[in-house]
Short mmCIF file of C-alpha atoms and ligand atoms in Angstrom, two decimals:
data_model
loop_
_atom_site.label_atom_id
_atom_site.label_comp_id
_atom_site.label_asym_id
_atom_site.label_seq_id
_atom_site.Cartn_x
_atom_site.Cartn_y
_atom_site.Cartn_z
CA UNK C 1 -126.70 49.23 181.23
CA UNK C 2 -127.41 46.10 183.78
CA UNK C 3 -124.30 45.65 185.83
CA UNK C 4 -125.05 42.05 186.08
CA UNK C 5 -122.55 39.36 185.26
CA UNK C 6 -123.02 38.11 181.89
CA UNK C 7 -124.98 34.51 181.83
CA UNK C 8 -124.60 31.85 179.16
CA UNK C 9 -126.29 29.82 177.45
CA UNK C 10 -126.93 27.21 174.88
CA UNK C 11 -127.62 23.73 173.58
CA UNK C 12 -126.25 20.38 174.29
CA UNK C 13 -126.58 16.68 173.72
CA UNK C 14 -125.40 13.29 174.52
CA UNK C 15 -123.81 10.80 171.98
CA UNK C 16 -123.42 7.06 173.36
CA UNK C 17 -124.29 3.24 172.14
CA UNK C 18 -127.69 2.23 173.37
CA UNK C 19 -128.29 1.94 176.78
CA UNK C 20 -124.99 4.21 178.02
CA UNK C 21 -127.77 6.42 179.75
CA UNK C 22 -128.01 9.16 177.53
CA UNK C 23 -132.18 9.92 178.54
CA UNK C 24 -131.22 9.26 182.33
CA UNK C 25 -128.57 12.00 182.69
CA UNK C 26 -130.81 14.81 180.40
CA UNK C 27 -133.81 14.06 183.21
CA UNK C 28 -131.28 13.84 186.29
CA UNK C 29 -129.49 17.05 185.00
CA UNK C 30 -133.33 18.54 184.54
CA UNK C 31 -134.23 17.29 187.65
CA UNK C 32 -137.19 16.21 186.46
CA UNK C 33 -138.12 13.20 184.12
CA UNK C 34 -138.72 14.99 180.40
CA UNK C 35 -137.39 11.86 179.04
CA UNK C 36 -138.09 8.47 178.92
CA UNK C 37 -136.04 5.42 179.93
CA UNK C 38 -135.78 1.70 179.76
CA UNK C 39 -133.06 -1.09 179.35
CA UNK C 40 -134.45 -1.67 175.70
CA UNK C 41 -132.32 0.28 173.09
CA UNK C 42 -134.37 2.72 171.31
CA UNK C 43 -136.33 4.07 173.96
CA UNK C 44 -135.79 7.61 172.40
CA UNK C 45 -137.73 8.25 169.51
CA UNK C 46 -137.88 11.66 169.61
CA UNK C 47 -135.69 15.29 170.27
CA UNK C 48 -136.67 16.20 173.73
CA UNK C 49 -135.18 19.51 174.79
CA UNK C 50 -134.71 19.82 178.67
CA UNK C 51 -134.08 23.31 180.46
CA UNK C 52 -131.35 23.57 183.17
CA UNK C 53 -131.33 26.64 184.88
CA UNK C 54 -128.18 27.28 186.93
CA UNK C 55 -127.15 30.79 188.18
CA UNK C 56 -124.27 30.86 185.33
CA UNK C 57 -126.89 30.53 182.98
CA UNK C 58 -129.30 27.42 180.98
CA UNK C 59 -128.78 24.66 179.16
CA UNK C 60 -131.05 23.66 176.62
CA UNK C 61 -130.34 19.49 176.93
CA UNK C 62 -131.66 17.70 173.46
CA UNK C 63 -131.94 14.00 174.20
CA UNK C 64 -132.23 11.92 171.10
CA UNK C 65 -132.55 8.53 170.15
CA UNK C 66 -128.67 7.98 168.71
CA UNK C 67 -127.72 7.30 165.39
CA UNK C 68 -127.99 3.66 164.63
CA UNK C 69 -128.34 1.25 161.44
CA UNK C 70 -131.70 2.19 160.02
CA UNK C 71 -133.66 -1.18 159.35
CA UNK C 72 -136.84 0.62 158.89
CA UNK C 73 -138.31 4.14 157.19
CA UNK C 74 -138.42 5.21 161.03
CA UNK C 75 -134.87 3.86 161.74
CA UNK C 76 -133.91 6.44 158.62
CA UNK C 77 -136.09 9.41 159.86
CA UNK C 78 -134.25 9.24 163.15
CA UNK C 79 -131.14 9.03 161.70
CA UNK C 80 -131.56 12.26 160.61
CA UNK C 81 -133.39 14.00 163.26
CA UNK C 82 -129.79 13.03 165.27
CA UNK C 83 -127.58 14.70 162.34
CA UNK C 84 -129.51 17.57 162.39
CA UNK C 85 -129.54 18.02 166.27
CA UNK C 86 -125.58 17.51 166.43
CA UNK C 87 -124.97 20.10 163.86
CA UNK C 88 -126.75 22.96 165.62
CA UNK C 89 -125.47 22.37 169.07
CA UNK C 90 -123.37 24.10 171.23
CA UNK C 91 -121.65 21.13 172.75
CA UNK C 92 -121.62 17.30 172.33
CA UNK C 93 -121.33 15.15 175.58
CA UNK C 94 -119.80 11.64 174.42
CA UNK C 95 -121.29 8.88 177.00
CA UNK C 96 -119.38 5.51 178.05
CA UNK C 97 -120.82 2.93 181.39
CA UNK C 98 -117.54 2.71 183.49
CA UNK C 99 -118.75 -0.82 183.71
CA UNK C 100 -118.12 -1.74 180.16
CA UNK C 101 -114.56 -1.62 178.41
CA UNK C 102 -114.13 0.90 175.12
CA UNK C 103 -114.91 -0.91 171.81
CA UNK C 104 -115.27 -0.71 168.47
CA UNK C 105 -119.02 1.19 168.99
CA UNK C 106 -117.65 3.68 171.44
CA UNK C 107 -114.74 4.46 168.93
CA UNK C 108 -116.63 4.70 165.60
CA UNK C 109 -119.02 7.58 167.80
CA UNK C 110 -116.11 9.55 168.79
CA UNK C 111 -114.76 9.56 165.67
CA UNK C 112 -117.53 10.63 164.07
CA UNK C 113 -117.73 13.66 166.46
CA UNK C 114 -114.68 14.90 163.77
CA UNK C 115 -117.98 16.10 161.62
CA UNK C 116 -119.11 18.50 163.94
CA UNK C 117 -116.24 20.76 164.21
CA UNK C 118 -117.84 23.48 165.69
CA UNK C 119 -119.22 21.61 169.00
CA UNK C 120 -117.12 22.29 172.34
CA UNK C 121 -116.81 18.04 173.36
CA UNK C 122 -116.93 16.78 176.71
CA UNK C 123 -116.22 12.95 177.44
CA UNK C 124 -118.13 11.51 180.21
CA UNK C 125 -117.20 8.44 182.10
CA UNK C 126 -121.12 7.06 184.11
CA UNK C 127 -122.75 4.69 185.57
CA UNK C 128 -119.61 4.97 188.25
CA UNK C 129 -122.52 3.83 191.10
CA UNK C 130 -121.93 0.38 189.99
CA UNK C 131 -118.47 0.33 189.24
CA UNK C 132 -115.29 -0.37 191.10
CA UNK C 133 -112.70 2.56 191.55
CA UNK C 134 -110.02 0.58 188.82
CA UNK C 135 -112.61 0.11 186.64
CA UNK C 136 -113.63 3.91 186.52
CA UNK C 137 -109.83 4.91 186.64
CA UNK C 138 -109.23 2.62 183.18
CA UNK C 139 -112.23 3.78 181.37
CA UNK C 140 -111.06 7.77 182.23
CA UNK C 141 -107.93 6.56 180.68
CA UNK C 142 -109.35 5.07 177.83
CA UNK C 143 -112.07 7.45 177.21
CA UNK C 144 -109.32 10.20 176.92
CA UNK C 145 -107.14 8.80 174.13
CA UNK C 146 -109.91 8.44 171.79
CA UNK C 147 -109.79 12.16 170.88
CA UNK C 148 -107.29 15.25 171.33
CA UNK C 149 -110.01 17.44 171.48
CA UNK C 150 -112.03 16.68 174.59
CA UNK C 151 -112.56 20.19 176.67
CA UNK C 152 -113.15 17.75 179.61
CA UNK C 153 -113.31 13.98 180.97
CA UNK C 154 -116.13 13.80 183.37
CA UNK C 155 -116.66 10.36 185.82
CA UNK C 156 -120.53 10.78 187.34
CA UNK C 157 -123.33 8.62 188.28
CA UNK C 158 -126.97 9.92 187.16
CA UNK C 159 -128.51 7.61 189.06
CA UNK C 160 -126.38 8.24 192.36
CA UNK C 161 -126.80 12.20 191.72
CA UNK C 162 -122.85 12.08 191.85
CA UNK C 163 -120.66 14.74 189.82
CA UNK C 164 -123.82 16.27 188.20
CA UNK C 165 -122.84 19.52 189.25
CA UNK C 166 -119.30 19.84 187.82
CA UNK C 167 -120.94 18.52 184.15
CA UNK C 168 -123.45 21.26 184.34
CA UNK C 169 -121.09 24.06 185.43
CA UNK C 170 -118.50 22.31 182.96
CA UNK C 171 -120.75 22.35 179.85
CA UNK C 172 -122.19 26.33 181.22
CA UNK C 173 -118.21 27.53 180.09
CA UNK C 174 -118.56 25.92 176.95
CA UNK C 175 -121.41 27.87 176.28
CA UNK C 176 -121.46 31.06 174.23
CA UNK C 177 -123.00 34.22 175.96
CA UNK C 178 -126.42 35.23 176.32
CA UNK C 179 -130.07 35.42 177.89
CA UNK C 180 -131.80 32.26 178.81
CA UNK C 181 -133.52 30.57 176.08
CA UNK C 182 -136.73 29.32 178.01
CA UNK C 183 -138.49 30.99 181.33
CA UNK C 184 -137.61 30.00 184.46
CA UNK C 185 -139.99 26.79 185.77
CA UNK C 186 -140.34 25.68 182.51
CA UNK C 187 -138.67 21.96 182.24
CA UNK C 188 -139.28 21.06 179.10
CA UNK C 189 -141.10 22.25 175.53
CA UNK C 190 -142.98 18.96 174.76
CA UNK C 191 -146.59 19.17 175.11
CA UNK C 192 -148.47 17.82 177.95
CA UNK C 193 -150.59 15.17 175.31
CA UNK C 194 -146.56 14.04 173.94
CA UNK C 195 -145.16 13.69 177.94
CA UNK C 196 -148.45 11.47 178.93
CA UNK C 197 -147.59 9.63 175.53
CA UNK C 198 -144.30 8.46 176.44
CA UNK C 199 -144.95 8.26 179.90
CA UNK C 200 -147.30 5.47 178.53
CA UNK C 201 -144.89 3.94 175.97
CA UNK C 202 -142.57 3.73 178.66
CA UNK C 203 -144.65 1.84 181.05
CA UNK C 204 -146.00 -0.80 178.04
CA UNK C 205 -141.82 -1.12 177.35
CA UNK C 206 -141.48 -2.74 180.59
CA UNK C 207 -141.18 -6.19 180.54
CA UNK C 208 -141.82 -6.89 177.19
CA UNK C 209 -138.97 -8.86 175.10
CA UNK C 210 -136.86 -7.85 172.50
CA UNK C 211 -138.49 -7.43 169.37
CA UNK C 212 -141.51 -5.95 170.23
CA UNK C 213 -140.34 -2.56 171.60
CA UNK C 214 -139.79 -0.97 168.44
CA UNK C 215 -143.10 -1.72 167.61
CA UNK C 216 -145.08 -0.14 169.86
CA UNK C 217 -146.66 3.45 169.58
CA UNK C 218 -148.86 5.92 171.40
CA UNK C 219 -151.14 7.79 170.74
CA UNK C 220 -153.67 10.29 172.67
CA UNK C 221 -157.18 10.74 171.51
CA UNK C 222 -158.87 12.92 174.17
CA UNK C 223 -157.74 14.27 177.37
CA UNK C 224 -160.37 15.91 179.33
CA UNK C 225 -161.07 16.94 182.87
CA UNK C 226 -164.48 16.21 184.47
CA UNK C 227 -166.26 16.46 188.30
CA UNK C 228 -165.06 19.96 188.42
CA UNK C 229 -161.01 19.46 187.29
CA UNK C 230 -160.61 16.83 189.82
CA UNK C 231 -160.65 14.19 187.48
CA UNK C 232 -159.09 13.41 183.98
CA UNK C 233 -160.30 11.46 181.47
CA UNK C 234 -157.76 10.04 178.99
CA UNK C 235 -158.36 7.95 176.09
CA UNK C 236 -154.63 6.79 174.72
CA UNK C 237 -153.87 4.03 171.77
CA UNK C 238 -151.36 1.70 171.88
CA UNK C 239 -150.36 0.69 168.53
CA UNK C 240 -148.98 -2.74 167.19
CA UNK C 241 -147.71 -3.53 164.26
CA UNK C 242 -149.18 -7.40 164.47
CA UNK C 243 -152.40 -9.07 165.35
CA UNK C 244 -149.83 -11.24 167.52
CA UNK C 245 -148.30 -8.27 169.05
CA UNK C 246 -151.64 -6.92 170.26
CA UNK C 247 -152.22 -10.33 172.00
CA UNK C 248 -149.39 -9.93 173.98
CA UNK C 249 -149.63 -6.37 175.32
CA UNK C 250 -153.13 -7.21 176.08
CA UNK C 251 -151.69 -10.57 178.41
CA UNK C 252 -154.19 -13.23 179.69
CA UNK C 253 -157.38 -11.97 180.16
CA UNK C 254 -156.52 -8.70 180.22
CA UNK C 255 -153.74 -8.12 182.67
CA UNK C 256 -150.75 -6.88 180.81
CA UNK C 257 -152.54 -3.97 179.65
CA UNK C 258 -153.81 -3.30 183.41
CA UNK C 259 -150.43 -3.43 184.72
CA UNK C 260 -149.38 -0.81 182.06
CA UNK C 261 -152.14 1.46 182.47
CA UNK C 262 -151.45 0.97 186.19
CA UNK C 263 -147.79 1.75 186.11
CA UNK C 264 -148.20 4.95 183.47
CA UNK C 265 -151.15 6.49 185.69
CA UNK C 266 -148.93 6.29 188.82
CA UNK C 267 -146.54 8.82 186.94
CA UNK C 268 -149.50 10.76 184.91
CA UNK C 269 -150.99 11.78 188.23
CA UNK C 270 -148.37 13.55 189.72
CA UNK C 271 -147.72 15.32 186.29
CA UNK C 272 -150.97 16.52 185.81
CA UNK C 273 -152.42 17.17 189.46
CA UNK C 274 -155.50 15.57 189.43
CA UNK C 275 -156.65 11.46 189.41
CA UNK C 276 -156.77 9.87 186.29
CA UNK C 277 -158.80 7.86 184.41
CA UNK C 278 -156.95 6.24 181.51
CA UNK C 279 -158.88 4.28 178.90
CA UNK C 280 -155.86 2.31 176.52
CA UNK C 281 -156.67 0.63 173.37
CA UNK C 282 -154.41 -1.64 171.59
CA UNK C 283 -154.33 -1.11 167.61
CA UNK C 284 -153.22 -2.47 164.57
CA UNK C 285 -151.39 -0.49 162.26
CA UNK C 286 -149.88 -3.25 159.78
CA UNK C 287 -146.22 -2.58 159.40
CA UNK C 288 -146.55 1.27 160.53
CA UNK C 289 -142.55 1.68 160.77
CA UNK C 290 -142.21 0.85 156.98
CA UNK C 291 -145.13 2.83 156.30
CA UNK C 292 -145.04 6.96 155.43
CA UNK C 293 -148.54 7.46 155.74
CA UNK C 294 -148.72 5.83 158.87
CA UNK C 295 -145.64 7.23 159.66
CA UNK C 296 -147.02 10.34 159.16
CA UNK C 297 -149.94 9.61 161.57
CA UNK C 298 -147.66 8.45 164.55
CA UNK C 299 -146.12 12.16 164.07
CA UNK C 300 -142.85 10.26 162.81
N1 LIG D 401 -126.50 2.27 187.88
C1 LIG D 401 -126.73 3.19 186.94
N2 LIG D 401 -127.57 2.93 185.91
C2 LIG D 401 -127.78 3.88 184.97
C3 LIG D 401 -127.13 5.15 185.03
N3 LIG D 401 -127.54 5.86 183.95
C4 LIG D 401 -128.41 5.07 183.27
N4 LIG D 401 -128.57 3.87 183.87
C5 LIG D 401 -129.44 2.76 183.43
O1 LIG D 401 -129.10 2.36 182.11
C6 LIG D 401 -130.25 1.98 181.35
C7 LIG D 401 -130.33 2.77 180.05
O2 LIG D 401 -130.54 4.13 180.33
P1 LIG D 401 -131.12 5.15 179.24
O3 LIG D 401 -131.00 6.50 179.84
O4 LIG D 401 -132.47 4.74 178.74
O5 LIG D 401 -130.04 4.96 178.07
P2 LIG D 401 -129.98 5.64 176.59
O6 LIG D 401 -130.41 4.56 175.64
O7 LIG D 401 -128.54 5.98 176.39
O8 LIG D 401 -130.88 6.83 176.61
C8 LIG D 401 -131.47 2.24 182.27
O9 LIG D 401 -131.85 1.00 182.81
C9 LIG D 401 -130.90 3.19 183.32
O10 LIG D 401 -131.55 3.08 184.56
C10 LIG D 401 -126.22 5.40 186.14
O11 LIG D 401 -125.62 6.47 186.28
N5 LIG D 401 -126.08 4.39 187.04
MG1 LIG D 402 -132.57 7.35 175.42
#
């Protein structure tokens, strides 16, 4: 028999309205960005499971996109890629911005946590970077009436790298015991092709307005190294749902889509360890969201 202390281990994901930072705390608790971000809601379209390893043991982090009204076939897939995920985990981490007071959003979420009775929950008060000291103290306060239940209240920044520590160590008790679900160094289980995908989606999300965002896809059609490894050749597809949408990611003459493939190769890069070349064309799928073939195609 090993005389070493027992570790723990398990899965765990955040609940939160759009835009509470649910993607930013999985990658700053990671430690390395598995997820994408943005200030658009529905930035997650996916379950992305991210490994922290801590000497008590790992925790498997699932970042998904929320539950929200479906107004689409997608908008109902995802829906129940989330129900799924919150009845197998471990424990459910219930997000609020210190910044913003507790309404009727935040409420209906926590309530709902009553349907997953066998989650440890853990309330977690962020964003407390930009926030005053009263406004943090109220929200703890608030945040804590909203359920009986809570195993902890947690204040933290993800962006200021404050408190991180006590969430992980916090959420590591609430785990049941056992080995460690992944090896050691690995970060995340996405592929390589999905990570370069959404690095990509990510960088087209930035600075377009509102509608459009849902509306854009990626997909990867070749990656391949040439000049002995130290280059990569990658041919990606950004698909629109509207001849109009495609004008706009493109830009005048061209220079919206250079920005983006600018800003997404800056991050590819350093992920992959060589240059880059990244070829990006923009393409029509009419109405792919409503669509379950196309659906189907997008990996959706
Ligand atoms: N100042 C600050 N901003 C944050 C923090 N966490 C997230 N954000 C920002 O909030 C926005 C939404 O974050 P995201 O993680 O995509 O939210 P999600 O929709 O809940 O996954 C992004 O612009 C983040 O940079 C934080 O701790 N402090
Ligand atoms: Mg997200």
């Amino acid at each position: 028999m090993s005389s070493s202390p027992q570790t723990r281990s398990g899965f765990v994901t955040f609940v939160g309205r759009p835009n509470v930072g649910k993607s930013t705390l999985t990658n700053a608790l990671v430690g390395e960005k598995v997820a994408i971000t943005s200030d658009k809601p529905q930035t997650t379209r996916r379950a992305i499971r991210g490994i922290v390893n801590r000497p008590a043991g790992q925790l498997v982090i699932v970042d998904t996109p929320g539950i929200h009204k479906p107004r689409t076939l997608l908008g109902q897939r995802l829906n129940d890629l989330v129900e799924q995920v919150l009845g197998d985990v471990d424990a459910i981490g219930f997000l609020v911005p210190a910044t913003e007071k507790v309404g009727p959003g935040d409420r209906r979420i926590a309530a709902s946590l009553d349907g997953y009775p066998r989650a440890k929950k853990v309330a977690i008060v962020t964003k407390t970077d930009i926030a005053s000291r009263d406004e943090i103290t109220e929200r703890l306060m608030e945040v804590d009436s909203l359920r009986e239940d809570w195993d902890a209240v947690i204040p933290l920044s993800a962006v200021a790298n404050e408190q991180l520590d006590v969430l992980a160590d916090e959420l590591l008790t609430l785990m049941p015991t056992g080995p460690a679900l992944y090896e050691e160094g690995v970060v995340t289980d996405e592929s390589l092709e999905d990570r370069i995908a959404e690095i990509i989606r990510e960088a087209a999300l930035e600075g377009v307005r509102d509608e459009l965002p849902h509306s854009i896809a990626v997909t990867i059609d070749d990656i391949s190294r040439r000049d002995e490894g130290e280059l990569t050749d990658i041919y990606a597809n950004l698909v629109v749902e509207r001849d109009s949408q495609k004008a706009i990611i493109i830009g005048h003459k061209g220079s919206r889509l250079a920005a983006v493939g600018a800003r997404a190769r800056a991050q590819i890069e350093p992920l992959i360890g060589t240059k880059v070349f990244l070829k990006l064309h923009v393409r029509v799928a009419k109405e792919w969201q409503r669509d379950p073939k196309q659906l189907g195609r997008l990996g959706f």
